[in-house]
Coordinates of C-alpha atoms in Angstrom, one line a residue:
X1184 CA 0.0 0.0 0.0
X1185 CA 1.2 3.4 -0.6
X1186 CA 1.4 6.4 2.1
X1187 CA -1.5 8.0 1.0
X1188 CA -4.6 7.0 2.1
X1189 CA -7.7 6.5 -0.3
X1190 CA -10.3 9.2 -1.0
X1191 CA -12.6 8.1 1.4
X1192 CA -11.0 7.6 4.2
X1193 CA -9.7 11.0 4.3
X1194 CA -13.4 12.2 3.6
X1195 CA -14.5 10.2 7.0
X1196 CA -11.0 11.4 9.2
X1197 CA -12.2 15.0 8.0
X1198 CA -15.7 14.6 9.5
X1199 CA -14.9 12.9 12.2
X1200 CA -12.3 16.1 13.2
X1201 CA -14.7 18.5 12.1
X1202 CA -17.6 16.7 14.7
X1203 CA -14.9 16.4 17.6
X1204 CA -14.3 20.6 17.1
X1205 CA -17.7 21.5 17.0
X1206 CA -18.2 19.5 20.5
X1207 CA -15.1 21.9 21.8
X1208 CA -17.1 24.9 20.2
X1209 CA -18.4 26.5 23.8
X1210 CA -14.9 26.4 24.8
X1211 CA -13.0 28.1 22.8
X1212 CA -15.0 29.3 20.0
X1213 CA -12.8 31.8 18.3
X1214 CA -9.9 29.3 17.8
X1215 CA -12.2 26.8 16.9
X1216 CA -13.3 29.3 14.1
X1217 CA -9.6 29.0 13.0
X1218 CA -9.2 25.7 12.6
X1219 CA -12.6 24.9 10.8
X1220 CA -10.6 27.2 8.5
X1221 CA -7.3 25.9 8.5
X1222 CA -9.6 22.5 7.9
X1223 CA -11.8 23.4 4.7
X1224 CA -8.6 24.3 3.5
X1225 CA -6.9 21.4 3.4
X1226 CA -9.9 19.7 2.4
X1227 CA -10.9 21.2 -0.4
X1228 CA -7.2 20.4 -1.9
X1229 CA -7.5 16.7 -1.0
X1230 CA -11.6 16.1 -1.5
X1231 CA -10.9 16.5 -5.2
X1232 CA -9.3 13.2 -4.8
X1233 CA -12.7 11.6 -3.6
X1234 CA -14.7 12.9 -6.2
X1235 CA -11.8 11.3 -8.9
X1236 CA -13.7 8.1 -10.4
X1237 CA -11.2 5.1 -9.7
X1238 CA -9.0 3.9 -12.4
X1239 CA -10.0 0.1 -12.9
X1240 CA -7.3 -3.0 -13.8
X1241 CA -9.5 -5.6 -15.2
X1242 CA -7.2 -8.8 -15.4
X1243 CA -8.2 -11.7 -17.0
X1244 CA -6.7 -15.3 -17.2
X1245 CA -6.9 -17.9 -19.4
X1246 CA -8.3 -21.5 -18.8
X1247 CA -8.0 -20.9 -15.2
X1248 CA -10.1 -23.2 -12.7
X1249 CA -10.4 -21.8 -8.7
X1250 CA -7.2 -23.9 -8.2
X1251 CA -5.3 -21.1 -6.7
X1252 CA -4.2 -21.1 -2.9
X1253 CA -6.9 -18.2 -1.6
X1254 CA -9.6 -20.9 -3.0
X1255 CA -8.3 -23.6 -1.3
X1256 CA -6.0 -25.6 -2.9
X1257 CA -2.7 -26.4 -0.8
X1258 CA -0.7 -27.4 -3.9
X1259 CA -1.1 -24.8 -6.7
X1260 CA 1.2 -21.7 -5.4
X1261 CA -0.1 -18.5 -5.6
X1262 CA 0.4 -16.1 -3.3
X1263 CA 0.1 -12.8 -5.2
X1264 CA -3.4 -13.8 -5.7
X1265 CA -3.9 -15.0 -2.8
X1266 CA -2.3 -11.2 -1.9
X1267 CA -4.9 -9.6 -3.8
X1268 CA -7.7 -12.3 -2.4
X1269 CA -7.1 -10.6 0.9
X1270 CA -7.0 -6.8 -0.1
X1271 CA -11.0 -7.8 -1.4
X1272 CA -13.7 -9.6 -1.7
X1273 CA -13.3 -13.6 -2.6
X1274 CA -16.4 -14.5 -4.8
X1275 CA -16.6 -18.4 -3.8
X1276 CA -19.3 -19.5 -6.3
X1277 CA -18.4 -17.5 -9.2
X1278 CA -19.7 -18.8 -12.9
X1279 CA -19.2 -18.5 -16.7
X1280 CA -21.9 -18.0 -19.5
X1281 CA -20.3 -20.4 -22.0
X1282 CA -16.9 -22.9 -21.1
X1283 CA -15.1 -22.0 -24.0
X1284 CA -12.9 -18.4 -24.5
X1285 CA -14.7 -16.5 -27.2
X1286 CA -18.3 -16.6 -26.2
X1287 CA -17.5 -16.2 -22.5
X1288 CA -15.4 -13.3 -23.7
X1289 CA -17.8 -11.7 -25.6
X1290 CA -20.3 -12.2 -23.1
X1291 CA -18.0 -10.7 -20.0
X1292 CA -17.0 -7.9 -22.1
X1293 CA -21.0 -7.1 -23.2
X1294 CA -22.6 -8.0 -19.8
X1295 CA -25.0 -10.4 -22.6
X1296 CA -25.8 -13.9 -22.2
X1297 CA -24.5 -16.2 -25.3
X1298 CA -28.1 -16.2 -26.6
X1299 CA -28.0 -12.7 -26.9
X1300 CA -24.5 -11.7 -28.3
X1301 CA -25.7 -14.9 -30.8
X1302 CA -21.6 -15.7 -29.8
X1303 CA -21.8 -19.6 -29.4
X1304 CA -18.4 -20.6 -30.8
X1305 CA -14.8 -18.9 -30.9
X1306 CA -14.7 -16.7 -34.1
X1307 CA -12.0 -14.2 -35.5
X1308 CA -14.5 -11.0 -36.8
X1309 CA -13.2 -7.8 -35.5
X1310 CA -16.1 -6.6 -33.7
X1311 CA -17.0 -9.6 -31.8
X1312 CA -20.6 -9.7 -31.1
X1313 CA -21.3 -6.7 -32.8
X1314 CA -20.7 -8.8 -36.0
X1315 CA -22.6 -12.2 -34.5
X1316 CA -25.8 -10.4 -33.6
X1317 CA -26.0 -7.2 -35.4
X1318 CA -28.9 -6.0 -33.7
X1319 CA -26.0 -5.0 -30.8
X1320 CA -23.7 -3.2 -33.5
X1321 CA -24.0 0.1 -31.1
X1322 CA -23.9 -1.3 -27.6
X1323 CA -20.6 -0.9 -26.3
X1324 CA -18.6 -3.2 -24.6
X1325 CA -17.2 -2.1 -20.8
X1326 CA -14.0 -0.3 -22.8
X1327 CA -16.3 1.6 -25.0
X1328 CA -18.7 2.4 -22.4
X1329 CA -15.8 3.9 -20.0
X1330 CA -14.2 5.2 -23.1
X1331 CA -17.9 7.3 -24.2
X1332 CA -17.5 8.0 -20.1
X1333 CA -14.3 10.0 -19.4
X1334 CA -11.8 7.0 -19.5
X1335 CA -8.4 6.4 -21.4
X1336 CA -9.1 2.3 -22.4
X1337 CA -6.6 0.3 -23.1
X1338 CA -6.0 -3.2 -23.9
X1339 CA -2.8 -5.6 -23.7
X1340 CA -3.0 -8.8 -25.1
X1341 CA -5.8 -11.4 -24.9
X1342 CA -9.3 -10.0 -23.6
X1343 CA -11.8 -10.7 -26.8
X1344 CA -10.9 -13.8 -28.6
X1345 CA -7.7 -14.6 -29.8
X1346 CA -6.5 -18.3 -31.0
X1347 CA -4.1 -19.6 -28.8
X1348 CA -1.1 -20.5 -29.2
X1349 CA -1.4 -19.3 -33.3
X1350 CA -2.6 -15.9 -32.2
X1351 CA 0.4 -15.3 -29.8
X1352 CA 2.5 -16.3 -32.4
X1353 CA 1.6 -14.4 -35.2
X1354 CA 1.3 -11.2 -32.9
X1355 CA -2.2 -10.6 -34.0
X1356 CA -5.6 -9.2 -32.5
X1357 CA -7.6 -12.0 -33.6
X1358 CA -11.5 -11.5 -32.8
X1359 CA -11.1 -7.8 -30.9
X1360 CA -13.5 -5.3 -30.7
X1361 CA -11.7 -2.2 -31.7
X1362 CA -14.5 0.2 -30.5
X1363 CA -13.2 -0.7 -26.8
X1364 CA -9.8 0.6 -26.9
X1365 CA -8.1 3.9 -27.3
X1366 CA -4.8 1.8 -27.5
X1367 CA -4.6 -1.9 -27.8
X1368 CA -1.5 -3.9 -27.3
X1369 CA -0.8 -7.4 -29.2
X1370 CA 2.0 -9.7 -27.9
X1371 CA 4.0 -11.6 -30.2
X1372 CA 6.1 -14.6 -28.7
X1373 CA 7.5 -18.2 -29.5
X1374 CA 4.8 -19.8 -27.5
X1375 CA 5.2 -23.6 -29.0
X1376 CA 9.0 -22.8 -30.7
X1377 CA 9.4 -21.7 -27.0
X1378 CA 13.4 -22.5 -26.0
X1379 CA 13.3 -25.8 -24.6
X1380 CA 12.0 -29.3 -25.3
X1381 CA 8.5 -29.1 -26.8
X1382 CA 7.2 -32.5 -25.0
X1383 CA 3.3 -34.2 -26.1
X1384 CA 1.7 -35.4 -23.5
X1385 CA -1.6 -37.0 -25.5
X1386 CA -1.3 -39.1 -27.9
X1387 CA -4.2 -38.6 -29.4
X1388 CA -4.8 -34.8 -29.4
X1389 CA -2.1 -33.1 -32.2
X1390 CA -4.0 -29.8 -32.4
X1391 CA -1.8 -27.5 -30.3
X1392 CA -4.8 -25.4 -29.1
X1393 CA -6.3 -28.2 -27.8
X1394 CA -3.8 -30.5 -26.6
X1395 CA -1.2 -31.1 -23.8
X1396 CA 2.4 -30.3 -24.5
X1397 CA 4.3 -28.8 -22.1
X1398 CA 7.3 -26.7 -22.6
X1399 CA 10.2 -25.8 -19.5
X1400 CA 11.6 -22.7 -20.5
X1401 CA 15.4 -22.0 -19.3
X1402 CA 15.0 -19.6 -16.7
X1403 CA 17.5 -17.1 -18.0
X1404 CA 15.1 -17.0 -21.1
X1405 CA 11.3 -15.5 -19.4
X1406 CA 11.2 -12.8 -20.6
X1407 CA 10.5 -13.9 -23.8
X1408 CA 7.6 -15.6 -23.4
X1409 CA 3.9 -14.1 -23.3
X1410 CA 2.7 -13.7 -20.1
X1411 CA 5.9 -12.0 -19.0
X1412 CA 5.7 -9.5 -21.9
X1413 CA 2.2 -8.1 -21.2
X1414 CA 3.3 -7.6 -17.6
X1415 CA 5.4 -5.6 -19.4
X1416 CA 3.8 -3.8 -21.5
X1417 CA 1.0 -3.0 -18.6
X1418 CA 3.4 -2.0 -16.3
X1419 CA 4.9 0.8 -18.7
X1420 CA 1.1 1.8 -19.7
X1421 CA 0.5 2.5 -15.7
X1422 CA 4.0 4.8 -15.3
X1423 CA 3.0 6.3 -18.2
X1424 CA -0.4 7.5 -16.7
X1425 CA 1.2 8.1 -13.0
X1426 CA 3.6 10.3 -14.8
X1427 CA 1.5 11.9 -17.8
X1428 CA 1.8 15.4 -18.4
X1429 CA -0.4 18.1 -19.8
X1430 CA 2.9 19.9 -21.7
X1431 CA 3.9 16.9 -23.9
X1432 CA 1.6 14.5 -25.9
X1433 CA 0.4 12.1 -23.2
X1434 CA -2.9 10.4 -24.1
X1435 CA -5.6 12.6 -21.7
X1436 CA -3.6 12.3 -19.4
X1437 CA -6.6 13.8 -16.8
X1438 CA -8.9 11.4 -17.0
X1439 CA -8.7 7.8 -15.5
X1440 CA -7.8 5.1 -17.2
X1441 CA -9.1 1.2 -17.8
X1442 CA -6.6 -1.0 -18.4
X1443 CA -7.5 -4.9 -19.5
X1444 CA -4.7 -7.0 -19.7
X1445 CA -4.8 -10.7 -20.6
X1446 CA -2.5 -13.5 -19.6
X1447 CA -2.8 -16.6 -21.7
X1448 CA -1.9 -19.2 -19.3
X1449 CA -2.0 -21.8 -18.2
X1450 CA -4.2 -22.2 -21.8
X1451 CA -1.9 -24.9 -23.5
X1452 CA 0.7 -25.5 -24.6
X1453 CA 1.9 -25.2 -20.8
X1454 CA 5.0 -23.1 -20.9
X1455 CA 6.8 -21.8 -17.7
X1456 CA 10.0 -21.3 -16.4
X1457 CA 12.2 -24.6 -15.7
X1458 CA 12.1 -23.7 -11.9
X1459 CA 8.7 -23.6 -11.9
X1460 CA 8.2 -26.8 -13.5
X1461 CA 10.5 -28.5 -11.4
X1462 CA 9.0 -27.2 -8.5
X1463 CA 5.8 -29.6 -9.6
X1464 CA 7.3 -33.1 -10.1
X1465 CA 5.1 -35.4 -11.8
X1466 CA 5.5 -38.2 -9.3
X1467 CA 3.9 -35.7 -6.4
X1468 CA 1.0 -34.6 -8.8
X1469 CA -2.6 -35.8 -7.1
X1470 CA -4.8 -37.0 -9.4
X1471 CA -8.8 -36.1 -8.6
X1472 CA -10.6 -39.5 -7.4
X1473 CA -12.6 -40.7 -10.0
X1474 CA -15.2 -43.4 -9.0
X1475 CA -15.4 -46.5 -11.1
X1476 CA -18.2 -45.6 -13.7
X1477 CA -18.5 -42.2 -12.8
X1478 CA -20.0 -41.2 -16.4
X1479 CA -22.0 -44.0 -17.0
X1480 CA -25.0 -42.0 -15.4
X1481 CA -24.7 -39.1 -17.5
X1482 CA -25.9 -38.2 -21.0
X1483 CA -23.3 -38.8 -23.8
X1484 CA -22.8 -35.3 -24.6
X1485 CA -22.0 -34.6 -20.8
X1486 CA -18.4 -37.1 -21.6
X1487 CA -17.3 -36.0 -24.4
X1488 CA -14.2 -34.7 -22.8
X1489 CA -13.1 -37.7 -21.7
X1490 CA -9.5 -38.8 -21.5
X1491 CA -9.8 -42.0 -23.0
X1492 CA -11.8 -40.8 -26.4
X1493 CA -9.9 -37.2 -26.5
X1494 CA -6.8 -37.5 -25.4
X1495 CA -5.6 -41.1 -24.6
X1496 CA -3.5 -39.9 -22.0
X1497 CA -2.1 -43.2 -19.6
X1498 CA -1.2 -41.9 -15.6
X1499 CA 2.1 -40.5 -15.8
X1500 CA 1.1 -38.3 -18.6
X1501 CA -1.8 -36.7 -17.1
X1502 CA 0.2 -35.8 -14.2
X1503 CA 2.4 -34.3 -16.1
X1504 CA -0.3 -32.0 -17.5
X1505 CA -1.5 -31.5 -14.0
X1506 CA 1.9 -30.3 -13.3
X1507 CA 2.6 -28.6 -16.1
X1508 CA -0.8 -26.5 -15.4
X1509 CA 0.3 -25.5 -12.2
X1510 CA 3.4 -24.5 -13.2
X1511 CA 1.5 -21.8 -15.8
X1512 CA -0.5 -21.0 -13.2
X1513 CA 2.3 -19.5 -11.1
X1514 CA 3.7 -18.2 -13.9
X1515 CA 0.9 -16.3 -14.8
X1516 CA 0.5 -15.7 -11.0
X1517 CA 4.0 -13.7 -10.9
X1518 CA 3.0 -11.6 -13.8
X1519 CA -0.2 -10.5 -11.6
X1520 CA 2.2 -10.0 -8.9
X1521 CA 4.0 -7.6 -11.3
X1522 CA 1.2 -5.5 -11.8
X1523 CA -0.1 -5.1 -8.0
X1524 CA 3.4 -4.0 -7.0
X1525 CA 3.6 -1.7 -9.6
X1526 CA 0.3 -0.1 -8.5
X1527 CA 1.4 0.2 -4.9
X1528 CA 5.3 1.8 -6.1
X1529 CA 3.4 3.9 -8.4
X1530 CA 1.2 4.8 -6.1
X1531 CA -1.9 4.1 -8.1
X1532 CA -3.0 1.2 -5.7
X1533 CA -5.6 3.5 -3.5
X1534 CA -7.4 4.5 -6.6
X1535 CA -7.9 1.6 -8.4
X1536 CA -10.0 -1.1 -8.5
X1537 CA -8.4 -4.7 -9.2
X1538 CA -10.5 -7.3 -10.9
X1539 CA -9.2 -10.7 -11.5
X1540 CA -11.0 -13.6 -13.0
X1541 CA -11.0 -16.3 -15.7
X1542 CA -13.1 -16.8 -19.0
X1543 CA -14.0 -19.8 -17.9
X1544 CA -13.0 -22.7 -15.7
X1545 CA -11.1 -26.4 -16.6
X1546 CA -11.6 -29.8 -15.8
X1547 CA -8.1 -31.5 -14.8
X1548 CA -9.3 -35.2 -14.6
X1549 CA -12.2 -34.5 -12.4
X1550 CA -15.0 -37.0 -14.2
X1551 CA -11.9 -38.6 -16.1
X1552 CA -12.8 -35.6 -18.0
X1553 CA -10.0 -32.7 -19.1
X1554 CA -10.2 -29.0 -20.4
X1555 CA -13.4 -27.0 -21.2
X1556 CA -16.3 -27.3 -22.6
X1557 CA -18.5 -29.3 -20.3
X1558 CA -20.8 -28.4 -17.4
X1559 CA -19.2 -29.7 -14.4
X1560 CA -18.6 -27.6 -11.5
X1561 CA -14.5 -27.6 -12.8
X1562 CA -15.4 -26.5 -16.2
X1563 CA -17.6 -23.4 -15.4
X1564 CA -16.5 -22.0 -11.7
X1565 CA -14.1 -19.3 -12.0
X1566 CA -12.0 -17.4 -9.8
X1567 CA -13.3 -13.8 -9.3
X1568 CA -11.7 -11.6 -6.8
X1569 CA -12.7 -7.4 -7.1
X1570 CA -10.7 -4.9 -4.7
X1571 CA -11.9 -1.6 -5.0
X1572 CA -11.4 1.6 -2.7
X1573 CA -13.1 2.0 -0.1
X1574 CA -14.6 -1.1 1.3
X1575 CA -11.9 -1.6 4.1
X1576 CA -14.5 -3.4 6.2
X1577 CA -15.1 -6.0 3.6
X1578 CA -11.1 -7.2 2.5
X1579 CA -10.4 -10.6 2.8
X1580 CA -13.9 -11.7 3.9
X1581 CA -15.8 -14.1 1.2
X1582 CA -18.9 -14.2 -0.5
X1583 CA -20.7 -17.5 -1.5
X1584 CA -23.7 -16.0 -3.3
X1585 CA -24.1 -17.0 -7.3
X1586 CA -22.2 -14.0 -8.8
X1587 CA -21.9 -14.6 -13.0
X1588 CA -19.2 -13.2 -15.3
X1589 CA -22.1 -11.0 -17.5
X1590 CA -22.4 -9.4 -13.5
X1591 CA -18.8 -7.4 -14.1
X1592 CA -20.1 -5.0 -16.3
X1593 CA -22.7 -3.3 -14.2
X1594 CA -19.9 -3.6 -11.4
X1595 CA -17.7 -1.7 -12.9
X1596 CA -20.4 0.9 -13.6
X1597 CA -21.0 1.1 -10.2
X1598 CA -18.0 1.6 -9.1
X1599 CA -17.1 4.2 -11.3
X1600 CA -20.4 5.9 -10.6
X1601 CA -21.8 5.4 -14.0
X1602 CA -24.8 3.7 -13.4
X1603 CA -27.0 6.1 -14.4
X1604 CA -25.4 6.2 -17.9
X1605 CA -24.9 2.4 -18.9
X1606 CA -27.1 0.7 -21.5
X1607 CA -30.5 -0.7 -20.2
X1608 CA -30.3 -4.2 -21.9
X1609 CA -27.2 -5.3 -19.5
X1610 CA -28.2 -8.9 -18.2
X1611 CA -25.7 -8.9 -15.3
X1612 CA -26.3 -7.3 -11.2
X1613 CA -24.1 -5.0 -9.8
X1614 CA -22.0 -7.0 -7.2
X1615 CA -21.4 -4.2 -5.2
X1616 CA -23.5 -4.9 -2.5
X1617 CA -21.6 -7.5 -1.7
X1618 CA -18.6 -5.3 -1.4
X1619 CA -20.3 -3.9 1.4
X1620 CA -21.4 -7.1 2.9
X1621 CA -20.0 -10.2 1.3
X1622 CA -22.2 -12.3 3.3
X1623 CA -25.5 -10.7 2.9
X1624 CA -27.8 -12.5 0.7
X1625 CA -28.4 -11.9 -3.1
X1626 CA -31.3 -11.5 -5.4
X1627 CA -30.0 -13.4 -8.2
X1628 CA -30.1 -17.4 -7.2
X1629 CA -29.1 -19.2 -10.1
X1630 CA -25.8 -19.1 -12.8
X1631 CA -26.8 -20.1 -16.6
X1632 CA -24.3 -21.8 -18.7
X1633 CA -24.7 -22.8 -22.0
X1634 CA -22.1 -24.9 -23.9
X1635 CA -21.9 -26.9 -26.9
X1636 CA -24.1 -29.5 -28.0
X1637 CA -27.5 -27.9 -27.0
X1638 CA -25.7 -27.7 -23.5
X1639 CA -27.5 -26.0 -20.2
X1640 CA -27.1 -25.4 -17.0
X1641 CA -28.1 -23.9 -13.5
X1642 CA -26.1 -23.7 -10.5
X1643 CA -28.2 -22.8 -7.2
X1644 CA -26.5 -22.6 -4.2
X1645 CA -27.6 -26.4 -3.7
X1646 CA -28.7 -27.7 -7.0
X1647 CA -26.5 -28.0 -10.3
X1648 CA -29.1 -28.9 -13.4
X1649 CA -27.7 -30.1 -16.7
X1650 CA -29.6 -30.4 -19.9
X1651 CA -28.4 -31.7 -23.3
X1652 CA -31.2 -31.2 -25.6
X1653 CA -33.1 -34.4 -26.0
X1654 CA -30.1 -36.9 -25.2
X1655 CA -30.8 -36.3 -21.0
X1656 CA -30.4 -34.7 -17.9
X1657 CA -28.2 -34.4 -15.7
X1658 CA -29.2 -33.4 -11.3
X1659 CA -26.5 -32.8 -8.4
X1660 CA -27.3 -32.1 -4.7
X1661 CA -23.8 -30.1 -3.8
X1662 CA -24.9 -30.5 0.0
X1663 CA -24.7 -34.5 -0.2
X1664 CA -22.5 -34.9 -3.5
X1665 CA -20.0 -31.7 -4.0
X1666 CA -18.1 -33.6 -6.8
X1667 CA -21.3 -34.3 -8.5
X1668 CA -20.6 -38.7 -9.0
X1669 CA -24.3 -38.9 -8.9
X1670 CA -27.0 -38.3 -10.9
X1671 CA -30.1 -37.9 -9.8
X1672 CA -32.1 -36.9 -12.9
X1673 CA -33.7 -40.6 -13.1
X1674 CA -34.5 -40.6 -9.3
X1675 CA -38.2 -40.7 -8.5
X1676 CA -37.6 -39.1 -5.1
X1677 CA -36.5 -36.1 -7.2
X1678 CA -38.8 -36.4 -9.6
X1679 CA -40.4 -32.7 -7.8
X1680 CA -37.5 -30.5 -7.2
X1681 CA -36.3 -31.8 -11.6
X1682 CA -39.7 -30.5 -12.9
X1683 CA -39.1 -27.4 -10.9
X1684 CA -35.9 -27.0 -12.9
X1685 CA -36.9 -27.6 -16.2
X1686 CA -39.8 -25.0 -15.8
X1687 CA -36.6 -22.6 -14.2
X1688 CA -34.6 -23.8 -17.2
X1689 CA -37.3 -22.8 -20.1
X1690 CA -37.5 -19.0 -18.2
X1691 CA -33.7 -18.4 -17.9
X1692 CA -33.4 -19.0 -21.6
X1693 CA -36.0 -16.8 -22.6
X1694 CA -34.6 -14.0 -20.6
X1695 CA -31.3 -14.4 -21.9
X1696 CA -32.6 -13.8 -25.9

């Protein structure tokens, strides 16, 4: 943290000394008079910093489950998340709209549902959803609604769609939305002709955007991979607006700025430093417990990403990808680390808000299943952690209400003090509330997810429901299964709370058209 402290809590040490003075006022009331004075003085040249709107660092990782320490896990290391987990608020049950990067993308960056951004695959078109539903050619993404708002926006690497690793290494935009950036930075790196020995870990997966290969960079040689240059890049982007100047040809150099930076790991191929890979050996790598038949209760869409059809990985080779994982993911979680101590040196910290979260989460054997696209709790929980000024009394603490990705968008409105002006089709709930009180309950009781495949799903704070079209149902009771082994879609004891569900799943995908 820096020395100075945030807008508001110099607003409330002002009041509180200007109460205490007025109690003293019988006593004394001439030098009281004085220092009222001397008072409004000083605060009328610091209040200006309370009515600044926050800058806003919106961070977003790629293929990243809630693996990292602050949710839990005691083997994945990341404590400059786990940092920034206790400087906010933890959002425990935290979901995407669609388990795959370009549709959750689109519909993060829109605050849409899939069904309404008409985004239900990965595509390249400049213009993202504007080009897939046409109909939302003027409604601005959160860049161009803080842009049309008073902010400098600015984007470094992967936040709309990009292929990965092709996208990285031809240095391209892929499917961006130019309209949300006043500067956008690509990052061009070796990603799969990474130095080091390019190793496959399933046989029968070749595509290298959808495989496992894993890659241990020398350490001497980081900074030439992704991750590390978009730190980069973002951390010369905030001293260049703590140090803008009005006398030379800084970009607005007034206003406040939003800053999305993407970090494409751990997407495959894995590549991290050698240390880091070595600090995960394969031999020490837990597997998930997978019960004997665990899919043969499900619909056949619901396996399709299973190991033995997809990937034909044997043991040692998917813990080697559950190594390798980890390994990105404190790789990537340095490159956060980066950007918080810049903030803080910078002194840029107490004005900022800090958003981190993933487009979507990843199964990493869980079901015998691996990667994206399905509808298990892995594939579609993310990690969201928001730190904004001002809600001291909340940092740290947790929430476990349903909070969705489309939700960000009025957030950051909110927190900017924009509400009033952002577009009236949003889809999403402010989240500030829980800011306030993490543990307070919420309106919204249910996360939608669609996915391929005529894919569905609600998540209650109990309940998980699955539907796949006509080929079945899928129904899991988090209090007595949390790893969802059993289905109880063909239970007759259930037979009440499934119809309820259905008739909840035929509403939630009307509203979301």
């Amino acid at each position: 943290m820096s020395g100075r402290l945030p807008a508001s809590w110099r607003l409330a040490c002002f009041l509180d000394v200007l109460a205490a003075m007025f109690d003293l006022f019988d006593r004394n009331s001439r030098s009281l008079m004085r220092y009222v004075l001397w008072l409004i003085a000083i605060f009328s040249a610091t209040f200006s910093h309370a009515a600044e709107r926050p800058n806003v660092l919106l961070v977003v990782s790629d293929d990243l489950t809630a693996c990292l320490g602050c949710y839990g896990n005691s083997v994945c290391r990341t404590p400059h998340l786990d940092r920034l987990a206790a400087e906010g608020v933890l959002f425990e049950r935290a979901y995407c709209q669609y388990p795959v990067c370009g549709p959750s993308r689109a519909s993060l960056m829109s605050g849409l549902y899939p069904n309404r951004t008409k985004m239900l695959g990965n595509n390249y078109d400049l213009g993202a959803y504007r080009v897939s539903n046409p109909e939302l050619a003027e409604h601005p993404s959160i860049g161009g609604f803080l842009r049309r708002n008073g902010y400098v926006s600015f984007r470094v690497s992967k936040i709309f769609h990009m292929g990965i690793p092709g996208g990285i290494e031809a240095g391209d935009a892929g499917g961006d939305d130019p309209d949300s950036w006043d500067r956008a930075f690509n990052v061009m790196a070796p990603e799969t002709a990474s130095p080091g020995i390019l190793e496959l870990l399933s046989p029968k997966r070749k595509h290298y955007g959808s495989n496992f290969t894993r890659i241990a960079v020398p350490d001497e040689l980081v900074a030439t991979q992704a991750d590390y240059l978009a730190a980069s890049q973002a951390v010369a982007l905030l001293e260049n607006r703590a140090r803008g100047r009005a006398d030379s040809k800084f970009l607005r150099p007034e206003e406040p700025f939003f800053l999305a930076v993407g970090f494409v790991r751990p997407h495959v191929p894995l590549v991290a430093p050698q240390r880091l890979m070595q600090s995960y050996p394969d031999d020490e790598a837990q597997l998930p417990v997978v019960p004997e038949g665990d899919l043969d209760d499900v619909p056949r869409p619901a396996a399709a990403m299973e190991n033995l059809g997809r990937y034909g990985m044997n043991l040692q080779q998917q813990k080697g990808a559950l190594s390798a994982y980890y390994a990105s993911v404190s790789f990537m979680d340095e490159q956060v680390g980066r950007l918080l101590d810049a903030l803080d040196r910078l002194e840029l910290r107490d004005n900022t808000v800090v958003i981190f979260t993933s487009d979507h989460g990843y199964n990493l054997g869980e079901h015998d299943c691996w990667q994206k696209l399905s509808l298990f709790e892995e594939s579609t929980r993310v990690p969201l952690i928001v730190s904004a000024p001002g809600y001291v009394q909340s940092r740290g603490q947790k929430s476990t209400a349903i909070a969705e990705l489309i939700d960000l968008y009025p957030t950051i409105a909110d927190l900017t003090g924009l509400t009033d002006k952002m577009p009236a089709n949003l889809q999403g709930e402010s989240l500030v509330p829980l800011l306030q009180n993490p543990g307070q309950p919420r309106e919204k009781q249910s996360a939608y997810t669609v996915t391929h495949q005529r894919g569905e799903s609600l998540r209650t704070s109990r309940y998980r429901y699955n539907r796949w079209g006509e080929a079945g149902e899928e129904l899991y009771d988090h209090e007595q299964d949390p790893r969802e082994f059993t289905n109880l879609a063909g239970d007759p004891g259930h037979a009440a709370i499934l119809a309820e569900f259905r008739q909840q799943l035929e509403s939630r995908r009307e509203l979301s058209r």
